[in-house]
Tab-separated table of N, CA and C in Angstrom:
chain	number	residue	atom	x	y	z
U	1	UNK	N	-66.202	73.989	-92.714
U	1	UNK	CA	-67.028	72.921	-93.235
U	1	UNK	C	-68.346	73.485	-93.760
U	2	UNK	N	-68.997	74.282	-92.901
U	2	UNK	CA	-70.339	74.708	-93.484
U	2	UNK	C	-69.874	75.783	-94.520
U	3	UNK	N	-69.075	76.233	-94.890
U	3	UNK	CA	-69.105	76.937	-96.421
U	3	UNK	C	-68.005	75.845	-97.443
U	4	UNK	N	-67.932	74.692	-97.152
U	4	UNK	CA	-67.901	73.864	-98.104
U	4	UNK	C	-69.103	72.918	-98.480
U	5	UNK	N	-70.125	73.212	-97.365
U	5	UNK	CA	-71.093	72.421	-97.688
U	5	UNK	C	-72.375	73.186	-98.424
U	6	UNK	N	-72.594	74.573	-97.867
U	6	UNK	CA	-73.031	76.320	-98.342
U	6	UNK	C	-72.866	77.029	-99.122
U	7	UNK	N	-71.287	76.971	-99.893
U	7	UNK	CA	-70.997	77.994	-100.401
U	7	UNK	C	-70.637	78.815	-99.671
U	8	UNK	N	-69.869	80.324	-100.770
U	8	UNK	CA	-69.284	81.358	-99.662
U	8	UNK	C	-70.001	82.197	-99.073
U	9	UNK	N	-71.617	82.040	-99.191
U	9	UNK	CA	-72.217	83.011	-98.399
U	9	UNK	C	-73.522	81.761	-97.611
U	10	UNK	N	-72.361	81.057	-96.823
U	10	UNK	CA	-73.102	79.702	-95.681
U	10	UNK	C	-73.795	80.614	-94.633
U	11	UNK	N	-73.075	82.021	-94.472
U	11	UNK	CA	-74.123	82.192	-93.121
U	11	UNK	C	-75.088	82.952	-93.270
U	12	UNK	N	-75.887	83.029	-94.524
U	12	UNK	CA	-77.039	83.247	-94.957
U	12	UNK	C	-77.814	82.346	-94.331
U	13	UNK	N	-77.342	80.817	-93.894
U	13	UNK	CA	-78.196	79.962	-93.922
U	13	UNK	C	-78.002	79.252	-92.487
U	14	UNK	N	-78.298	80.127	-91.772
U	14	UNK	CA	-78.446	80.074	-90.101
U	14	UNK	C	-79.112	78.931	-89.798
U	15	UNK	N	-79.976	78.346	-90.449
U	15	UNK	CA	-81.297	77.841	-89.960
U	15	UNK	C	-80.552	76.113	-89.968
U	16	UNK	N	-79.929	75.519	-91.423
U	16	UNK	CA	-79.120	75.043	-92.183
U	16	UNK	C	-77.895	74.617	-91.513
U	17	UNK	N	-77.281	75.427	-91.000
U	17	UNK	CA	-75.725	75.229	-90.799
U	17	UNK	C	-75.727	74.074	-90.033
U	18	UNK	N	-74.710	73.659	-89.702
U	18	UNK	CA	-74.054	72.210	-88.857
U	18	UNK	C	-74.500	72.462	-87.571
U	19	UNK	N	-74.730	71.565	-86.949
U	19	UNK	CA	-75.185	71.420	-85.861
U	19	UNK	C	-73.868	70.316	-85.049
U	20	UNK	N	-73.230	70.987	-83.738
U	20	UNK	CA	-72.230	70.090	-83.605
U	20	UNK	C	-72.380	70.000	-82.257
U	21	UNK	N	-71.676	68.799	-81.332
U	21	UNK	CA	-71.329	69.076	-79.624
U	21	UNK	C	-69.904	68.231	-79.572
U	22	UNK	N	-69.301	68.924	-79.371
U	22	UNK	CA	-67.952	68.561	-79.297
U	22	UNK	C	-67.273	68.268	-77.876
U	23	UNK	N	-66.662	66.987	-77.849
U	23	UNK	CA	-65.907	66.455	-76.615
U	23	UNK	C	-64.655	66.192	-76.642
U	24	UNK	N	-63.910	66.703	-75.639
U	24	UNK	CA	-62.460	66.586	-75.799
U	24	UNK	C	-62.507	65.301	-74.629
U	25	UNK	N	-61.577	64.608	-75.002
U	25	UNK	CA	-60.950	63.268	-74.661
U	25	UNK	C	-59.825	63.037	-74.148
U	26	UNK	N	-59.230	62.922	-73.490
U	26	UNK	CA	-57.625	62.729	-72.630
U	26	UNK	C	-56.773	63.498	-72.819
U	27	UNK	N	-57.352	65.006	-72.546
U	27	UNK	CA	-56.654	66.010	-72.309
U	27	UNK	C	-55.260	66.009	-72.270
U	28	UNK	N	-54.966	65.057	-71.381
U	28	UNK	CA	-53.495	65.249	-70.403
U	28	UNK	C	-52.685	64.034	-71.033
U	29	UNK	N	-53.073	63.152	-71.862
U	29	UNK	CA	-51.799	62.549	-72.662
U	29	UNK	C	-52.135	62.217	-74.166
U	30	UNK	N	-53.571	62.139	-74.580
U	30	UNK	CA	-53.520	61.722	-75.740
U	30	UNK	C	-54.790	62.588	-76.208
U	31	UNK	N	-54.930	63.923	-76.519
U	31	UNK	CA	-56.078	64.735	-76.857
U	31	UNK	C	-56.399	64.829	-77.978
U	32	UNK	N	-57.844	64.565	-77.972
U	32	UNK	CA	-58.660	64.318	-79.259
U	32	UNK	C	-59.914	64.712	-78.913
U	33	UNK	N	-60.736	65.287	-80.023
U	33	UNK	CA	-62.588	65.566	-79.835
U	33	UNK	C	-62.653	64.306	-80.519
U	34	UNK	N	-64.014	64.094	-79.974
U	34	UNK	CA	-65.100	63.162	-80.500
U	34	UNK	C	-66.050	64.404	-80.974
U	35	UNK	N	-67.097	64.524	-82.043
U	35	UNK	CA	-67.702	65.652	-82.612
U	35	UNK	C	-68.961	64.649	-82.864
U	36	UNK	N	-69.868	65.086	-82.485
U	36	UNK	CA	-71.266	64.781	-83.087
U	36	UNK	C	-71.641	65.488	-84.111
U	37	UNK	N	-72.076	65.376	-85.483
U	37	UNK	CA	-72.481	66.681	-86.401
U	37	UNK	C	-74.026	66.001	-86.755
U	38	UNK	N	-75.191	66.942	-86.831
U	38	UNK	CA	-76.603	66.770	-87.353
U	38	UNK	C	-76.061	67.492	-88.518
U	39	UNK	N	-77.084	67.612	-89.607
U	39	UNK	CA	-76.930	68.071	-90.760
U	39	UNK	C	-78.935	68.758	-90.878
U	40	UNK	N	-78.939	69.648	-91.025
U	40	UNK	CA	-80.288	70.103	-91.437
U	40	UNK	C	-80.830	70.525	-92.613
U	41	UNK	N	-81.231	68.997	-93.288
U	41	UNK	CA	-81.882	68.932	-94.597
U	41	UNK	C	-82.991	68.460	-94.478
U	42	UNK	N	-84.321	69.014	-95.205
U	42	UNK	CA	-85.173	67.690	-95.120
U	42	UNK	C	-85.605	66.917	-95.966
U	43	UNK	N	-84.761	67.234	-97.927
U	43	UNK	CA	-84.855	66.648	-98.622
U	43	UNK	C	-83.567	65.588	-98.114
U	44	UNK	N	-83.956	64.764	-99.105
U	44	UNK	CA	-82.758	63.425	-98.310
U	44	UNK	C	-82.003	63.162	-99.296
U	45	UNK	N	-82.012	63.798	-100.578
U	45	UNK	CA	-80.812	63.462	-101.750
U	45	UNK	C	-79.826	65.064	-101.341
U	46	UNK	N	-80.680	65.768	-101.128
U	46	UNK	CA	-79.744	67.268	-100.351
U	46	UNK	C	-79.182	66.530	-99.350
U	47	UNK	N	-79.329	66.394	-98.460
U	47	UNK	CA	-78.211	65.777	-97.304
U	47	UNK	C	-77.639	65.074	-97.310
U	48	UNK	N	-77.738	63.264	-98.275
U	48	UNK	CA	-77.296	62.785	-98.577
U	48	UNK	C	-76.243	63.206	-99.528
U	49	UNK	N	-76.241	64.413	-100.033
U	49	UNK	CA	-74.970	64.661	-100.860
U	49	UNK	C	-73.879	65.596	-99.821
U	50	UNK	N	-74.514	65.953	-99.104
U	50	UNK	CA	-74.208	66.861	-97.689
U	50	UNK	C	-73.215	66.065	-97.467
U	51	UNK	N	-74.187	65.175	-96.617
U	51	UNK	CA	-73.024	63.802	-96.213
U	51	UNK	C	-72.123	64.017	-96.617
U	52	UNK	N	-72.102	63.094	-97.900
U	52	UNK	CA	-71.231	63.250	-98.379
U	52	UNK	C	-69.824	63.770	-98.867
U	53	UNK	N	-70.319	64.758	-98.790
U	53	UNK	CA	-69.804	66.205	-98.993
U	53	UNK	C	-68.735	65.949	-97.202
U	54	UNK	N	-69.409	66.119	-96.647
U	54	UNK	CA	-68.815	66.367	-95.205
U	54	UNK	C	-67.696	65.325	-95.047
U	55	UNK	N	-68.168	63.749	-95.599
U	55	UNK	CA	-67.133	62.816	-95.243
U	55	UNK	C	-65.866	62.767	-95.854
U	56	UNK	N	-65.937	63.868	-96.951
U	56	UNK	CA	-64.872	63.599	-98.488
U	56	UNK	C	-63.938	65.157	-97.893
U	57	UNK	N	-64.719	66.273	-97.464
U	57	UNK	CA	-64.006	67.180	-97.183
U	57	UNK	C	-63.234	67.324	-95.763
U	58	UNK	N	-63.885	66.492	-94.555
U	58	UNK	CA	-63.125	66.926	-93.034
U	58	UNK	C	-62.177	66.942	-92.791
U	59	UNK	N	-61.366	66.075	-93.502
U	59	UNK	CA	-59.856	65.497	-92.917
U	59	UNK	C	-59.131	66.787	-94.051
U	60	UNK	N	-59.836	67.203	-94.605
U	60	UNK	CA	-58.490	67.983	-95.513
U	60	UNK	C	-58.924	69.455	-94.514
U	61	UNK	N	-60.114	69.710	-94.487
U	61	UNK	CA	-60.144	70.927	-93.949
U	61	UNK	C	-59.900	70.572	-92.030
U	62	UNK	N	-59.795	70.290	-91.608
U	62	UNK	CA	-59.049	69.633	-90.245
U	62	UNK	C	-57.773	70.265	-90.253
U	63	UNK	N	-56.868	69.191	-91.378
U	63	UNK	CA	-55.901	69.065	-91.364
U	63	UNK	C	-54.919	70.634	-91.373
U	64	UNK	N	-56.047	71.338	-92.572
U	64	UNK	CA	-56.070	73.260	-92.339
U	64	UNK	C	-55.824	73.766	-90.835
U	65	UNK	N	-56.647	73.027	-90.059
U	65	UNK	CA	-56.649	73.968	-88.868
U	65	UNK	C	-55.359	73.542	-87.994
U	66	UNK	N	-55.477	72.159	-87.595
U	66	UNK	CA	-54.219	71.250	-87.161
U	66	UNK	C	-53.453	70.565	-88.088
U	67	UNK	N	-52.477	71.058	-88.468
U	67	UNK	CA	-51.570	70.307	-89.668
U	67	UNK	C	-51.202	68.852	-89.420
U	68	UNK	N	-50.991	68.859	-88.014
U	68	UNK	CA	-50.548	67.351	-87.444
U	68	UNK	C	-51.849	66.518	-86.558
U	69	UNK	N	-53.160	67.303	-87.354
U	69	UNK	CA	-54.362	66.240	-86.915
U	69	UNK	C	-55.076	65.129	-87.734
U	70	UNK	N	-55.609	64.616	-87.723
U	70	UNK	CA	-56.161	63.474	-88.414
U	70	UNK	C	-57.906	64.243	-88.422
U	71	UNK	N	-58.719	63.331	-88.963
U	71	UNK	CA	-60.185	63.373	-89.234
U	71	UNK	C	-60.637	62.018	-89.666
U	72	UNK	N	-61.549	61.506	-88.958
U	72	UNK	CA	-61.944	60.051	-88.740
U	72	UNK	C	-63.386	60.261	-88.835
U	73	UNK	N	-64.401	60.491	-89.733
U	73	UNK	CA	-65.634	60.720	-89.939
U	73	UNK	C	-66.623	59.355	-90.187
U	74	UNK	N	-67.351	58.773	-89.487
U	74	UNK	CA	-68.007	57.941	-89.607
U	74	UNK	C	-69.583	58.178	-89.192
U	75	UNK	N	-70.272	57.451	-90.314
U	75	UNK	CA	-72.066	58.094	-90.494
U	75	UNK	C	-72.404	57.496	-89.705
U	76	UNK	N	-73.624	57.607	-88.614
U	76	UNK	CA	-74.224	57.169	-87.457
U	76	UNK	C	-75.438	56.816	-88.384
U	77	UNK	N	-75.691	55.474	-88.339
U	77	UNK	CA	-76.924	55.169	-89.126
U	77	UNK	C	-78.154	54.328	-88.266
U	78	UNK	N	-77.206	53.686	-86.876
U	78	UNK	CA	-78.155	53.226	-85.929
U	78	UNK	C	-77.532	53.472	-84.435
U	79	UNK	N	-77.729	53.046	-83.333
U	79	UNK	CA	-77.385	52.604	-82.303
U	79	UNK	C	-76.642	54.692	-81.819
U	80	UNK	N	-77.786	55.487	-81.569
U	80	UNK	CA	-77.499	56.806	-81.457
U	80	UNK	C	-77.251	57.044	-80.298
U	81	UNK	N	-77.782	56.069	-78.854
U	81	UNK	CA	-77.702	55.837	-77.563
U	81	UNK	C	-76.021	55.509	-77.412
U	82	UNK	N	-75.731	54.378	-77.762
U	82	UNK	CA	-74.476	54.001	-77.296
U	82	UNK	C	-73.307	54.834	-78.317
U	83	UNK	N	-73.786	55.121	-79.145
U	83	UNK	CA	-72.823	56.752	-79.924
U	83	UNK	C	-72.529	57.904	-78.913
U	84	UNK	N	-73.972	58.232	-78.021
U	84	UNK	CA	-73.777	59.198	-77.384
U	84	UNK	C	-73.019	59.085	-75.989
U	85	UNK	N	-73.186	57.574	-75.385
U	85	UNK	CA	-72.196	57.375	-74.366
U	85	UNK	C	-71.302	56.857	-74.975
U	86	UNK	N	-71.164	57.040	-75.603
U	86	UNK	CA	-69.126	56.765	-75.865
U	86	UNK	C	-68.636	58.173	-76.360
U	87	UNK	N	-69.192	58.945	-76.780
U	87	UNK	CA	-68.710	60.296	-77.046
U	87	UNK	C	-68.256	61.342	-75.385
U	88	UNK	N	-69.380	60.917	-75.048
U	88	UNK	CA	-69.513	61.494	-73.971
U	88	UNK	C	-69.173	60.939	-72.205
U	89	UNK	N	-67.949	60.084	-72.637
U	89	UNK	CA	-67.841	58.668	-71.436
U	89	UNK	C	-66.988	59.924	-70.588
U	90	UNK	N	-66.594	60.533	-70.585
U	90	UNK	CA	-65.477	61.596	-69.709
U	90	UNK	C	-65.914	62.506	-69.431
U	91	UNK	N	-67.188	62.882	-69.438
U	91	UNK	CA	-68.064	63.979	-69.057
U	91	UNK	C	-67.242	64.723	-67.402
U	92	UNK	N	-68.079	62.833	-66.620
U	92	UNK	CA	-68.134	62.819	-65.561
U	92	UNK	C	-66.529	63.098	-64.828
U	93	UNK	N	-65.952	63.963	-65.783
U	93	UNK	CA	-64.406	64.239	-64.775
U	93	UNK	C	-64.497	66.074	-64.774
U	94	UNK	N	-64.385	66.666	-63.634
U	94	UNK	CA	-64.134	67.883	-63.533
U	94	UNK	C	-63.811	68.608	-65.187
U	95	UNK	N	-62.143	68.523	-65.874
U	95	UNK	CA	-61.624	69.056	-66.701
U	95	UNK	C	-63.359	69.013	-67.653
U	96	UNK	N	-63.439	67.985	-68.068
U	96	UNK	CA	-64.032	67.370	-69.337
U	96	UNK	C	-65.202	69.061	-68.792
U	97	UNK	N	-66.137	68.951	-67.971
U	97	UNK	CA	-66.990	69.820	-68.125
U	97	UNK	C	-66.401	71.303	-68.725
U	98	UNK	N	-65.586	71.762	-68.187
U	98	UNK	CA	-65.019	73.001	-68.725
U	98	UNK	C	-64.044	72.865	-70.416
U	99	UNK	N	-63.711	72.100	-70.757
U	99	UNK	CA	-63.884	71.856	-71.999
U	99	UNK	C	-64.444	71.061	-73.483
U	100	UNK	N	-65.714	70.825	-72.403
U	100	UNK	CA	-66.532	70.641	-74.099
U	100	UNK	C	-67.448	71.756	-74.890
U	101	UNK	N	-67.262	71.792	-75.991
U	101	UNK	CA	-68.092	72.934	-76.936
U	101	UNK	C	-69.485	72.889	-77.182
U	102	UNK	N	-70.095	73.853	-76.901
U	102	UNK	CA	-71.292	73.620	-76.912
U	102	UNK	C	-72.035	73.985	-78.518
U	103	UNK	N	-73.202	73.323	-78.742
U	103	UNK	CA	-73.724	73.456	-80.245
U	103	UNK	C	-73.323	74.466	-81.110
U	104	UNK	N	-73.878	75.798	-80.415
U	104	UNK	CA	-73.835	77.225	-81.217
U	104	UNK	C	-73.197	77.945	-80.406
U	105	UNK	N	-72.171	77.998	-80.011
U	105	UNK	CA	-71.329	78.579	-79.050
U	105	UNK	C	-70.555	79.686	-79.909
U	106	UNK	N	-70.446	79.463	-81.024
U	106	UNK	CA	-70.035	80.476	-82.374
U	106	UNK	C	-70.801	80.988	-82.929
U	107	UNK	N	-72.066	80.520	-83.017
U	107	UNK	CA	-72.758	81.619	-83.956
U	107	UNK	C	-72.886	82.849	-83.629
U	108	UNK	N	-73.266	82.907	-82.492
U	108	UNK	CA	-73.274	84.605	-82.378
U	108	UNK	C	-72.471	85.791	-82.922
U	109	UNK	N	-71.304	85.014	-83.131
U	109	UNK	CA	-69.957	85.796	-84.370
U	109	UNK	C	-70.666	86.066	-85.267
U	110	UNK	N	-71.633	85.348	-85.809
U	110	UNK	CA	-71.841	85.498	-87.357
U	110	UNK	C	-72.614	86.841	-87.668
């Protein structure tokens, strides 16, 4: 995603890149992340095309990684509290702590 949103040289732009926290959801019969993504722009027609950009490309580049996954992208424009407890409602079970992804848990690859 961030070198569809970057270009092919996105990890020039460390500062920039996606910002994500990822939660896995019913592990044991019906598994799915919930994904939070920030976007770090501070012009607002740049991010707004970002957006954009992000909502038109996920499900195809998803679908790259998991052939038999879906991508369900929806913009958080208010109510960021009850976004974050519903992302995060399964925390509180043993599994859930050992598999959620943390922000920059990859960058250090770069």
């Amino acid at each position: 995603m961030n070198r569809a949103l970057y270009g092919p040289k996105w990890a020039s732009h460390k500062d920039e890149l996606l910002w994500s926290f990822a939660f896995l959801e019913k592990p044991d019969r019906n598994p799915h992340w919930h994904l939070l993504i920030r976007l770090y722009d501070h012009d607002l027609a740049v991010r707004n095309n970002r957006i954009t950009k992000l909502e038109v490309r996920a499900a195809e580049i998803w679908q790259k990684l998991v052939p038999s996954g879906t991508a369900d992208v929806r913009r958080i424009v208010h109510g960021h509290d009850r976004v974050a407890s519903y992302v995060a409602k399964e925390l509180g079970h043993e599994l859930q702590y050992a598999d959620f992804v943390t922000p920059d848990e990859f960058r250090r690859l770069l």
